[in-house]
Amino acid sequence: MSAGALRRPVYVSGIGESRPVPRDPRAIPEMVLEAVQAAYADARCAHTDIDAVVTASVDLLDGLTASNIAVTEVVDAVMKPETRISSEGLAAALHAAAQIASGAYDAVLVVAHAKTSMADYQGLTRWALDPIHVQPLGADFLACAGLQAAMLADGDPGAERRWAKVAAERRRAGNGTFLIPSSVEEILLSPVIAAPLREGMCAPLGDAACAVVLTAGSAAVRLTGVGWDLDSHALGERDLRRWDGLRRAFARACAVAGMDPRGMPIDLVEPSCFYPHEEEMFRAATAIGERAELSPDGGLFAGTAPVVAGLSRFAAAARGVRAGRAKRALAHGAWGPAGQGQAVAILQAGA
Amino acid sequence: MSAPVHVALEMDQSWRYAAPAAMARFCAGLKERRIEALRCGGCGRRYLPPRPVCGNCHLPLADWVPVADEGRLEAWTVVHVPILDPRTGRMREAPYGMGLVRLDGADTTLNHFLAQSDPARLAIGQRVRAVWREQLAGAIDDIRHFEVLA
């Protein structure tokens, strides 16, 4: 594996969000516009300052082929080079960073959106699985997560209670927008939805948009490490008990940042974990210890939306660095069945 | 080469679209045979169908202007492939005319069906007029099609 440092510094200049809510009555362009305008205001820039745009959206969720066409104007992509990433917002940010690091552009807007209230999200994920040998079974991403959790819980009788404790802790730290069971006992009594996962162990999904302005010009937060990885799509071709893709993505990000992955002094970690067992896999793949602050605001358990999750973690990590809560922070994004795709960003303070 | 594997799958899925506020007003206007466009405060471009933001200036649009139900045919085609009409669930018979119409008072064009399907009788620049349905529902097909004016 080889990975060199970014050829040009990349900074996080602006952050804007349409915060996750269970059901946003607005149209997707209206949600997205709120995030973009907030990011521009935060960056103190105008649309004429933006050279290029990278968007993240998924056609199936939007019920629209080429889902970026509905937001072309609001993401400020008219007469600009736009790239659409159909996986995860953090992957979009890393592609935008590559555009800046290459010298192609000086300022790139990154936007991710998803509105799960539009349709049956888990039902839609069936379409993202193999049409011949998985779709006929009716399996969806939730079933994949259940399979993964079941493998991890095998021979570990304390797993369920441990996961309930993690979920309860994250929910307590969240903002309470989503009304969901929050104590350990409530979570353990919540309905089983994909054994051994219970309803209370799942990060609540809703509608959200997030926008970030990346620039070559100096700002308070610098992006120093980037890495991503795609594992086999077929569940049967992976050891589901491990996120090997994350391990590789993390190693690449550390190499780009010029850091030793075993001795990374990271103060703040913002992982994209939709279930508590994923948090355990995250810790194992990155060897992030207990010293780092992890999801202080509840992470995805405060409410999230697929596609947006990773970019919102990036925004949270950048806010932590900007506020002086961390000198170095890690943001993580994951997508696909049982975390097939993985992305890591390392942020640090200062120019 | 092996034969393709045929797996019969039947999946039903629907989406609940939230109309942007501008589109909701546009649709409400149709129910009263009223067509409105949104004008950009920066470049002055009048958008029909209305858009939430001007793509040129990236300014939110809020200045409504009236538009006639007559205009100029900017482009036309005659389609010979039958399509499943998603509004009725029935096949739409071919051939049928389709055009881009720039209504008087707008700077962008509206995509719609044309009453005329004879290529010999269609030409860019022709004046066209909306033919409204008797029963209006507040949807784009409240206009049945556009007919060429003599």
Short mmCIF file of C-alpha atoms in Angstrom, two decimals:
data_model
loop_
_atom_site.label_atom_id
_atom_site.label_comp_id
_atom_site.label_asym_id
_atom_site.label_seq_id
_atom_site.Cartn_x
_atom_site.Cartn_y
_atom_site.Cartn_z
CA MET A 1 0.00 0.00 0.00
CA SER A 2 1.31 3.42 -0.85
CA ALA A 3 -0.15 6.78 -0.02
CA GLY A 4 1.55 10.14 -0.12
CA ALA A 5 0.74 13.42 1.52
CA LEU A 6 -1.78 15.74 -0.07
CA ARG A 7 0.09 17.83 -2.62
CA ARG A 8 -1.63 21.01 -1.53
CA PRO A 9 -3.15 21.81 1.85
CA VAL A 10 -6.92 21.45 2.08
CA TYR A 11 -8.94 23.38 4.64
CA VAL A 12 -12.49 23.22 5.95
CA SER A 13 -13.78 26.76 5.49
CA GLY A 14 -17.52 26.41 5.91
CA ILE A 15 -20.08 24.05 7.41
CA GLY A 16 -23.85 24.09 7.06
CA GLU A 17 -26.56 21.59 7.89
CA SER A 18 -30.24 20.96 7.70
CA ARG A 19 -30.33 18.99 10.94
CA PRO A 20 -31.83 15.50 10.97
CA VAL A 21 -35.51 15.32 11.77
CA PRO A 22 -37.85 12.33 11.49
CA ARG A 23 -39.90 13.92 8.71
CA ASP A 24 -39.03 17.21 7.07
CA PRO A 25 -42.09 18.62 5.31
CA ARG A 26 -39.93 20.55 2.88
CA ALA A 27 -38.81 19.39 -0.52
CA ILE A 28 -35.26 18.12 -0.92
CA PRO A 29 -34.06 21.29 -2.72
CA GLU A 30 -35.36 23.39 0.16
CA MET A 31 -33.53 21.29 2.74
CA VAL A 32 -30.37 21.35 0.69
CA LEU A 33 -30.54 25.10 0.14
CA GLU A 34 -30.63 25.68 3.90
CA ALA A 35 -27.42 23.68 4.31
CA VAL A 36 -25.66 25.35 1.37
CA GLN A 37 -26.55 28.86 2.46
CA ALA A 38 -25.39 28.11 5.99
CA ALA A 39 -22.09 26.74 4.68
CA TYR A 40 -21.55 29.81 2.50
CA ALA A 41 -22.33 32.10 5.41
CA ASP A 42 -19.98 30.14 7.63
CA ALA A 43 -17.23 30.34 5.02
CA ARG A 44 -18.06 33.98 4.34
CA CYS A 45 -18.03 33.23 0.66
CA ALA A 46 -20.32 33.84 -2.29
CA HIS A 47 -21.32 31.40 -4.97
CA THR A 48 -18.87 33.06 -7.33
CA ASP A 49 -16.05 31.90 -5.04
CA ILE A 50 -16.90 28.23 -5.59
CA ASP A 51 -15.04 26.54 -8.43
CA ALA A 52 -16.62 23.09 -8.36
CA VAL A 53 -19.22 20.98 -6.60
CA VAL A 54 -19.27 17.37 -5.41
CA THR A 55 -22.65 16.01 -4.37
CA ALA A 56 -23.67 12.79 -2.68
CA SER A 57 -27.14 11.35 -3.20
CA VAL A 58 -28.75 8.03 -4.04
CA ASP A 59 -31.31 7.67 -6.80
CA LEU A 60 -33.29 4.95 -5.07
CA LEU A 61 -33.85 7.08 -1.99
CA ASP A 62 -34.95 10.09 -4.00
CA GLY A 63 -37.11 8.08 -6.37
CA LEU A 64 -35.38 9.83 -9.21
CA THR A 65 -32.79 8.73 -11.71
CA ALA A 66 -29.75 11.00 -11.42
CA SER A 67 -30.96 12.41 -8.12
CA ASN A 68 -28.58 15.35 -8.35
CA ILE A 69 -30.63 16.92 -11.14
CA ALA A 70 -33.24 18.00 -8.61
CA VAL A 71 -30.68 20.04 -6.70
CA THR A 72 -28.49 21.40 -9.50
CA GLU A 73 -29.39 25.01 -8.79
CA VAL A 74 -29.43 24.86 -5.01
CA VAL A 75 -26.02 23.18 -4.85
CA ASP A 76 -24.72 25.95 -7.07
CA ALA A 77 -23.67 23.56 -9.82
CA VAL A 78 -25.05 25.44 -12.83
CA MET A 79 -22.22 26.17 -15.25
CA LYS A 80 -19.74 24.54 -12.87
CA PRO A 81 -18.02 21.16 -12.87
CA GLU A 82 -20.14 18.91 -10.69
CA THR A 83 -19.30 15.38 -9.65
CA ARG A 84 -21.95 13.18 -8.10
CA ILE A 85 -20.99 10.43 -5.69
CA SER A 86 -23.66 7.80 -5.23
CA SER A 87 -22.39 6.39 -1.98
CA GLU A 88 -21.68 8.59 1.02
CA GLY A 89 -21.15 12.25 1.82
CA LEU A 90 -17.76 11.69 3.37
CA ALA A 91 -16.58 9.98 0.19
CA ALA A 92 -17.77 13.09 -1.65
CA ALA A 93 -15.69 15.27 0.67
CA LEU A 94 -12.62 13.18 0.06
CA HIS A 95 -13.08 13.43 -3.70
CA ALA A 96 -13.45 17.18 -3.35
CA ALA A 97 -10.26 17.24 -1.30
CA ALA A 98 -8.49 15.35 -4.07
CA GLN A 99 -9.65 17.97 -6.56
CA ILE A 100 -8.14 20.73 -4.44
CA ALA A 101 -4.98 18.83 -3.61
CA SER A 102 -4.40 18.20 -7.30
CA GLY A 103 -4.54 21.91 -7.97
CA ALA A 104 -7.59 21.61 -10.21
CA TYR A 105 -9.74 23.89 -8.04
CA ASP A 106 -9.29 26.23 -5.10
CA ALA A 107 -12.75 26.01 -3.57
CA VAL A 108 -15.15 23.07 -3.76
CA LEU A 109 -18.61 22.75 -2.25
CA VAL A 110 -19.58 19.32 -0.94
CA VAL A 111 -23.25 18.52 -0.40
CA ALA A 112 -25.04 15.38 0.77
CA HIS A 113 -28.76 14.82 1.20
CA ALA A 114 -31.24 12.07 1.94
CA LYS A 115 -34.87 11.95 2.93
CA THR A 116 -35.77 8.57 4.31
CA SER A 117 -39.30 9.68 5.20
CA MET A 118 -40.16 9.63 1.51
CA ALA A 119 -40.34 5.88 1.30
CA ASP A 120 -39.59 2.57 2.95
CA TYR A 121 -35.83 2.97 3.34
CA GLN A 122 -35.02 -0.60 4.28
CA GLY A 123 -37.27 -1.83 1.50
CA LEU A 124 -35.29 0.24 -0.95
CA THR A 125 -32.01 -1.24 0.20
CA ARG A 126 -33.19 -4.59 -1.12
CA TRP A 127 -32.57 -3.16 -4.56
CA ALA A 128 -28.94 -2.61 -3.68
CA LEU A 129 -28.29 -6.30 -3.16
CA ASP A 130 -27.51 -8.99 -5.68
CA PRO A 131 -30.60 -9.51 -7.85
CA ILE A 132 -30.14 -13.19 -8.41
CA HIS A 133 -29.21 -14.67 -5.10
CA VAL A 134 -30.13 -12.08 -2.46
CA GLN A 135 -33.09 -10.07 -3.68
CA PRO A 136 -35.38 -13.07 -4.08
CA LEU A 137 -34.84 -13.71 -0.38
CA GLY A 138 -36.18 -10.30 0.56
CA ALA A 139 -33.00 -9.41 2.43
CA ASP A 140 -32.26 -5.74 3.08
CA PHE A 141 -29.48 -3.76 4.79
CA LEU A 142 -31.15 -4.24 8.15
CA ALA A 143 -31.06 -7.99 7.70
CA CYS A 144 -27.38 -7.70 6.74
CA ALA A 145 -26.68 -5.76 9.94
CA GLY A 146 -28.59 -8.38 11.91
CA LEU A 147 -26.51 -11.12 10.36
CA GLN A 148 -23.36 -9.22 11.21
CA ALA A 149 -24.46 -8.59 14.80
CA ALA A 150 -25.45 -12.21 15.20
CA MET A 151 -21.99 -13.32 14.16
CA LEU A 152 -20.42 -10.95 16.67
CA ALA A 153 -22.78 -12.01 19.46
CA ASP A 154 -22.10 -15.65 18.89
CA GLY A 155 -20.43 -16.98 22.03
CA ASP A 156 -20.66 -13.56 23.67
CA PRO A 157 -23.63 -13.66 26.06
CA GLY A 158 -22.93 -10.15 27.30
CA ALA A 159 -23.12 -8.57 23.87
CA GLU A 160 -26.77 -7.60 23.90
CA ARG A 161 -26.62 -5.75 27.21
CA ARG A 162 -23.30 -4.14 26.28
CA TRP A 163 -24.76 -2.87 23.02
CA ALA A 164 -27.83 -1.59 24.81
CA LYS A 165 -25.55 0.38 27.13
CA VAL A 166 -23.69 1.90 24.20
CA ALA A 167 -26.94 2.82 22.46
CA ALA A 168 -28.33 4.31 25.67
CA GLU A 169 -25.21 6.40 26.20
CA ARG A 170 -25.28 7.75 22.67
CA ARG A 171 -29.00 8.48 22.83
CA ARG A 172 -28.58 10.41 26.08
CA ALA A 173 -25.94 12.58 24.43
CA GLY A 174 -28.20 13.26 21.44
CA ASN A 175 -30.52 16.20 21.12
CA GLY A 176 -33.81 14.39 21.62
CA THR A 177 -35.34 15.28 18.26
CA PHE A 178 -36.23 11.64 17.76
CA LEU A 179 -38.52 10.14 20.38
CA ILE A 180 -37.03 6.75 21.04
CA PRO A 181 -36.33 4.44 23.97
CA SER A 182 -33.22 5.65 25.73
CA SER A 183 -32.53 3.66 28.89
CA VAL A 184 -30.70 0.35 28.82
CA GLU A 185 -33.75 -1.51 30.07
CA GLU A 186 -36.05 0.22 27.60
CA ILE A 187 -33.71 -0.70 24.79
CA LEU A 188 -33.53 -4.31 25.94
CA LEU A 189 -37.33 -4.40 25.98
CA SER A 190 -37.73 -2.74 22.59
CA PRO A 191 -38.87 -4.99 19.73
CA VAL A 192 -36.36 -7.25 18.05
CA ILE A 193 -36.11 -6.11 14.46
CA ALA A 194 -33.25 -8.21 13.10
CA ALA A 195 -32.03 -10.48 15.83
CA PRO A 196 -30.09 -9.79 17.89
CA LEU A 197 -30.65 -6.12 17.04
CA ARG A 198 -33.50 -4.39 18.76
CA GLU A 199 -35.24 -1.24 17.69
CA GLY A 200 -33.52 0.78 20.39
CA MET A 201 -30.13 -0.31 19.11
CA CYS A 202 -30.61 1.34 15.74
CA ALA A 203 -29.65 4.93 15.05
CA PRO A 204 -32.89 6.73 14.19
CA LEU A 205 -33.18 7.60 10.53
CA GLY A 206 -34.80 10.72 9.13
CA ASP A 207 -34.26 13.55 6.70
CA ALA A 208 -31.12 15.68 6.55
CA ALA A 209 -28.71 17.61 4.38
CA CYS A 210 -25.17 18.72 4.99
CA ALA A 211 -22.83 21.06 3.11
CA VAL A 212 -19.14 21.76 3.52
CA VAL A 213 -16.85 24.23 1.77
CA LEU A 214 -13.31 22.98 1.23
CA THR A 215 -10.64 25.41 0.11
CA ALA A 216 -6.97 25.69 -0.68
CA GLY A 217 -6.87 28.92 1.28
CA SER A 218 -6.04 28.75 4.96
CA ALA A 219 -8.74 28.24 7.60
CA ALA A 220 -8.92 27.07 11.20
CA VAL A 221 -9.32 23.39 10.32
CA ARG A 222 -7.03 21.49 7.99
CA LEU A 223 -7.76 18.15 6.34
CA THR A 224 -4.53 16.17 6.57
CA GLY A 225 -5.49 12.55 6.04
CA VAL A 226 -7.87 10.86 3.60
CA GLY A 227 -8.52 7.20 2.94
CA TRP A 228 -11.31 5.06 1.63
CA ASP A 229 -11.89 1.44 0.72
CA LEU A 230 -14.49 -0.81 -0.81
CA ASP A 231 -14.80 -4.39 0.38
CA SER A 232 -16.57 -7.22 -1.43
CA HIS A 233 -20.23 -6.56 -1.99
CA ALA A 234 -21.23 -10.12 -1.24
CA LEU A 235 -21.59 -10.71 2.46
CA GLY A 236 -20.34 -14.23 1.96
CA GLU A 237 -17.02 -12.99 0.64
CA ARG A 238 -16.18 -11.03 3.78
CA ASP A 239 -15.56 -11.84 7.41
CA LEU A 240 -18.50 -9.85 8.67
CA ARG A 241 -17.10 -9.76 12.18
CA ARG A 242 -14.45 -7.30 11.07
CA TRP A 243 -14.41 -4.08 9.13
CA ASP A 244 -11.29 -4.84 7.14
CA GLY A 245 -12.19 -2.09 4.70
CA LEU A 246 -12.09 0.42 7.52
CA ARG A 247 -8.75 -0.91 8.70
CA ARG A 248 -7.34 -0.28 5.23
CA ALA A 249 -9.01 3.11 4.86
CA PHE A 250 -7.69 4.17 8.26
CA ALA A 251 -4.18 3.02 7.39
CA ARG A 252 -4.30 5.01 4.15
CA ALA A 253 -5.54 8.11 5.93
CA CYS A 254 -2.74 7.82 8.47
CA ALA A 255 -0.17 7.37 5.71
CA VAL A 256 -1.44 10.47 3.91
CA ALA A 257 -1.31 12.37 7.19
CA GLY A 258 2.21 11.06 7.77
CA MET A 259 1.28 9.42 11.05
CA ASP A 260 1.75 6.09 12.72
CA PRO A 261 -1.69 4.43 12.96
CA ARG A 262 -0.72 2.73 16.24
CA GLY A 263 0.28 5.95 17.91
CA MET A 264 -2.24 8.37 16.51
CA PRO A 265 -2.88 11.14 19.00
CA ILE A 266 -6.53 11.66 18.11
CA ASP A 267 -8.62 13.60 20.62
CA LEU A 268 -12.03 13.41 18.98
CA VAL A 269 -13.58 10.57 16.99
CA GLU A 270 -16.81 10.87 15.05
CA PRO A 271 -17.65 7.42 13.62
CA SER A 272 -20.64 6.59 11.43
CA CYS A 273 -22.06 3.74 13.47
CA PHE A 274 -25.72 2.96 12.90
CA TYR A 275 -25.63 0.13 15.48
CA PRO A 276 -23.60 -0.43 18.66
CA HIS A 277 -21.88 -3.51 17.28
CA GLU A 278 -20.51 -1.30 14.53
CA GLU A 279 -18.91 0.91 17.16
CA GLU A 280 -17.07 -2.13 18.49
CA MET A 281 -15.92 -3.02 14.99
CA PHE A 282 -14.86 0.58 14.48
CA ARG A 283 -12.72 0.53 17.61
CA ALA A 284 -11.16 -2.78 16.58
CA ALA A 285 -10.35 -1.65 13.04
CA THR A 286 -8.80 1.67 14.06
CA ALA A 287 -7.34 0.70 17.42
CA ILE A 288 -8.83 3.90 18.76
CA GLY A 289 -8.54 3.62 22.51
CA GLU A 290 -10.67 4.98 25.31
CA ARG A 291 -8.62 8.17 25.60
CA ALA A 292 -10.21 9.78 22.56
CA GLU A 293 -13.61 11.38 22.98
CA LEU A 294 -16.05 9.40 20.82
CA SER A 295 -19.36 10.79 19.56
CA PRO A 296 -19.72 13.37 22.36
CA ASP A 297 -22.98 14.61 20.83
CA GLY A 298 -24.44 11.15 20.39
CA GLY A 299 -23.09 10.48 16.89
CA LEU A 300 -25.68 8.98 14.58
CA PHE A 301 -27.89 8.09 17.56
CA ALA A 302 -28.88 11.74 17.78
CA GLY A 303 -30.63 11.11 14.47
CA THR A 304 -29.20 10.80 11.02
CA ALA A 305 -29.84 10.03 7.39
CA PRO A 306 -27.97 7.62 5.16
CA VAL A 307 -25.62 9.30 2.68
CA VAL A 308 -25.48 12.38 4.94
CA ALA A 309 -24.13 10.52 7.97
CA GLY A 310 -20.44 10.58 7.10
CA LEU A 311 -20.40 14.20 5.98
CA SER A 312 -22.24 15.18 9.15
CA ARG A 313 -19.54 13.36 11.15
CA PHE A 314 -16.96 15.33 9.16
CA ALA A 315 -18.80 18.54 10.10
CA ALA A 316 -18.96 17.50 13.75
CA ALA A 317 -15.24 16.69 13.82
CA ALA A 318 -14.40 20.00 12.15
CA ARG A 319 -16.53 21.88 14.67
CA GLY A 320 -14.70 20.14 17.49
CA VAL A 321 -11.33 21.17 16.12
CA ARG A 322 -12.48 24.69 15.37
CA ALA A 323 -13.88 25.07 18.90
CA GLY A 324 -10.59 23.97 20.40
CA ARG A 325 -12.06 20.77 21.84
CA ALA A 326 -9.58 18.70 19.84
CA LYS A 327 -6.24 19.22 18.17
CA ARG A 328 -6.81 16.27 15.91
CA ALA A 329 -10.07 14.58 15.00
CA LEU A 330 -11.19 11.64 12.91
CA ALA A 331 -14.39 11.44 10.88
CA HIS A 332 -15.72 8.20 9.45
CA GLY A 333 -18.30 7.27 6.86
CA ALA A 334 -19.67 3.87 5.88
CA TRP A 335 -22.07 2.70 3.22
CA GLY A 336 -23.40 -0.39 1.54
CA PRO A 337 -24.55 -3.64 3.13
CA ALA A 338 -22.85 -4.28 6.48
CA GLY A 339 -20.34 -1.49 5.90
CA GLN A 340 -19.04 -2.51 2.50
CA GLY A 341 -17.63 0.96 1.82
CA GLN A 342 -15.51 2.85 4.32
CA ALA A 343 -14.01 6.33 4.39
CA VAL A 344 -11.82 8.13 6.90
CA ALA A 345 -10.79 11.77 7.21
CA ILE A 346 -8.27 13.18 9.67
CA LEU A 347 -8.60 16.82 10.62
CA GLN A 348 -6.33 18.97 12.66
CA ALA A 349 -6.14 22.48 13.90
CA GLY A 350 -4.47 25.37 12.21
CA ALA A 351 -2.69 26.25 9.03
CA MET B 1 -22.04 -18.25 -23.57
CA SER B 2 -24.63 -19.27 -21.00
CA ALA B 3 -28.20 -18.08 -21.18
CA PRO B 4 -29.20 -15.16 -18.98
CA VAL B 5 -30.64 -16.18 -15.65
CA HIS B 6 -34.20 -14.96 -15.40
CA VAL B 7 -35.34 -14.22 -11.87
CA ALA B 8 -38.93 -13.04 -11.62
CA LEU B 9 -39.21 -10.30 -9.03
CA GLU B 10 -42.16 -8.12 -8.26
CA MET B 11 -41.57 -5.11 -6.05
CA ASP B 12 -43.95 -2.26 -5.39
CA GLN B 13 -42.58 0.99 -4.13
CA SER B 14 -43.97 4.47 -4.01
CA TRP B 15 -42.50 7.79 -2.91
CA ARG B 16 -44.17 10.66 -1.12
CA TYR B 17 -42.78 13.74 -2.82
CA ALA B 18 -42.93 17.06 -1.02
CA ALA B 19 -43.49 19.79 -3.58
CA PRO B 20 -41.26 22.82 -3.17
CA ALA B 21 -43.31 25.82 -2.11
CA ALA B 22 -42.87 27.39 -5.53
CA MET B 23 -44.10 24.29 -7.32
CA ALA B 24 -47.06 24.02 -4.96
CA ARG B 25 -48.10 27.57 -5.87
CA PHE B 26 -47.58 26.82 -9.55
CA CYS B 27 -49.84 23.77 -9.31
CA ALA B 28 -52.47 25.68 -7.34
CA GLY B 29 -52.48 28.25 -10.11
CA LEU B 30 -53.07 25.61 -12.75
CA LYS B 31 -56.27 24.65 -10.99
CA GLU B 32 -57.49 28.17 -11.79
CA ARG B 33 -56.04 28.20 -15.29
CA ARG B 34 -53.40 30.61 -14.03
CA ILE B 35 -49.75 30.21 -14.99
CA GLU B 36 -47.03 32.04 -13.09
CA ALA B 37 -43.28 32.18 -13.38
CA LEU B 38 -40.63 33.21 -10.88
CA ARG B 39 -38.33 36.09 -11.84
CA CYS B 40 -34.78 36.34 -10.59
CA GLY B 41 -33.97 39.60 -8.83
CA GLY B 42 -30.43 39.40 -10.13
CA CYS B 43 -30.53 38.62 -13.84
CA GLY B 44 -34.26 39.05 -14.41
CA ARG B 45 -34.73 35.61 -15.92
CA ARG B 46 -38.30 34.34 -15.58
CA TYR B 47 -38.39 30.64 -14.71
CA LEU B 48 -41.22 28.40 -15.83
CA PRO B 49 -41.67 25.88 -14.34
CA PRO B 50 -40.69 27.89 -11.26
CA ARG B 51 -37.43 26.91 -9.62
CA PRO B 52 -36.42 27.63 -6.02
CA VAL B 53 -33.11 29.21 -6.99
CA CYS B 54 -31.69 30.93 -10.06
CA GLY B 55 -28.98 28.73 -11.49
CA ASN B 56 -27.13 31.72 -12.89
CA CYS B 57 -27.07 33.90 -9.78
CA HIS B 58 -27.76 31.38 -7.02
CA LEU B 59 -30.37 33.71 -5.62
CA PRO B 60 -33.60 32.38 -4.10
CA LEU B 61 -36.59 33.29 -6.28
CA ALA B 62 -39.71 34.93 -4.86
CA ASP B 63 -40.91 37.43 -7.49
CA TRP B 64 -43.96 35.92 -9.19
CA VAL B 65 -44.93 37.18 -12.63
CA PRO B 66 -47.94 36.25 -14.75
CA VAL B 67 -47.50 34.14 -17.86
CA ALA B 68 -49.91 33.65 -20.73
CA ASP B 69 -51.19 30.26 -21.83
CA GLU B 70 -49.99 31.04 -25.33
CA GLY B 71 -46.47 31.12 -26.59
CA ARG B 72 -43.88 30.05 -29.10
CA LEU B 73 -42.95 26.49 -30.02
CA GLU B 74 -39.21 26.35 -29.44
CA ALA B 75 -38.73 22.67 -30.26
CA TRP B 76 -40.87 19.74 -31.29
CA THR B 77 -40.69 16.04 -31.95
CA VAL B 78 -43.09 13.29 -32.83
CA VAL B 79 -42.62 10.15 -30.80
CA HIS B 80 -43.44 6.82 -32.36
CA VAL B 81 -42.77 4.60 -29.37
CA PRO B 82 -45.80 3.93 -27.18
CA ILE B 83 -45.20 4.67 -23.53
CA LEU B 84 -46.89 3.64 -20.35
CA ASP B 85 -48.57 6.77 -19.12
CA PRO B 86 -47.68 6.94 -15.42
CA ARG B 87 -50.74 9.09 -14.71
CA THR B 88 -53.26 6.64 -16.11
CA GLY B 89 -51.48 3.32 -16.07
CA ARG B 90 -52.51 2.86 -19.70
CA MET B 91 -50.38 2.87 -22.81
CA ARG B 92 -50.21 6.19 -24.54
CA GLU B 93 -50.76 5.62 -28.21
CA ALA B 94 -48.11 6.61 -30.69
CA PRO B 95 -47.36 8.69 -32.57
CA TYR B 96 -47.74 11.77 -30.42
CA GLY B 97 -46.23 15.21 -30.58
CA MET B 98 -44.08 16.66 -27.84
CA GLY B 99 -42.72 20.16 -27.66
CA LEU B 100 -40.86 22.78 -25.70
CA VAL B 101 -43.08 25.80 -25.38
CA ARG B 102 -41.92 29.24 -24.29
CA LEU B 103 -45.04 30.90 -23.00
CA ASP B 104 -45.41 34.65 -23.32
CA GLY B 105 -43.96 36.15 -20.15
CA ALA B 106 -41.44 33.38 -19.48
CA ASP B 107 -37.81 33.01 -20.48
CA THR B 108 -37.61 29.24 -20.11
CA THR B 109 -39.62 26.55 -21.84
CA LEU B 110 -42.25 24.13 -20.68
CA ASN B 111 -42.14 20.54 -21.83
CA HIS B 112 -45.56 19.30 -22.94
CA PHE B 113 -47.57 17.29 -25.41
CA LEU B 114 -48.67 18.77 -28.71
CA ALA B 115 -52.09 18.20 -30.26
CA GLN B 116 -50.46 17.91 -33.63
CA SER B 117 -48.52 14.75 -34.52
CA ASP B 118 -48.02 15.36 -38.23
CA PRO B 119 -44.42 16.53 -38.73
CA ALA B 120 -45.44 18.37 -41.87
CA ARG B 121 -47.62 20.65 -39.78
CA LEU B 122 -45.13 21.43 -37.04
CA ALA B 123 -42.40 24.09 -37.12
CA ILE B 124 -40.24 25.91 -34.63
CA GLY B 125 -41.53 29.38 -34.09
CA GLN B 126 -45.20 28.49 -34.42
CA ARG B 127 -47.62 30.09 -32.04
CA VAL B 128 -49.24 27.55 -29.73
CA ARG B 129 -51.93 27.71 -27.08
CA ALA B 130 -52.75 25.52 -24.08
CA VAL B 131 -55.82 23.30 -24.33
CA TRP B 132 -57.13 22.88 -20.80
CA ARG B 133 -59.07 19.97 -19.43
CA GLU B 134 -62.61 20.50 -18.23
CA GLN B 135 -61.79 19.13 -14.77
CA LEU B 136 -58.73 20.75 -13.23
CA ALA B 137 -56.72 18.96 -10.54
CA GLY B 138 -53.76 21.26 -9.97
CA ALA B 139 -51.28 19.19 -11.97
CA ILE B 140 -49.25 19.73 -15.09
CA ASP B 141 -51.65 17.61 -17.13
CA ASP B 142 -54.46 20.05 -16.40
CA ILE B 143 -53.18 21.22 -19.75
CA ARG B 144 -54.12 18.40 -22.08
CA HIS B 145 -51.70 19.57 -24.74
CA PHE B 146 -50.74 22.62 -26.80
CA GLU B 147 -52.38 23.24 -30.14
CA VAL B 148 -50.88 25.14 -33.02
CA LEU B 149 -52.66 28.42 -33.72
CA ALA B 150 -53.67 29.14 -37.27
#
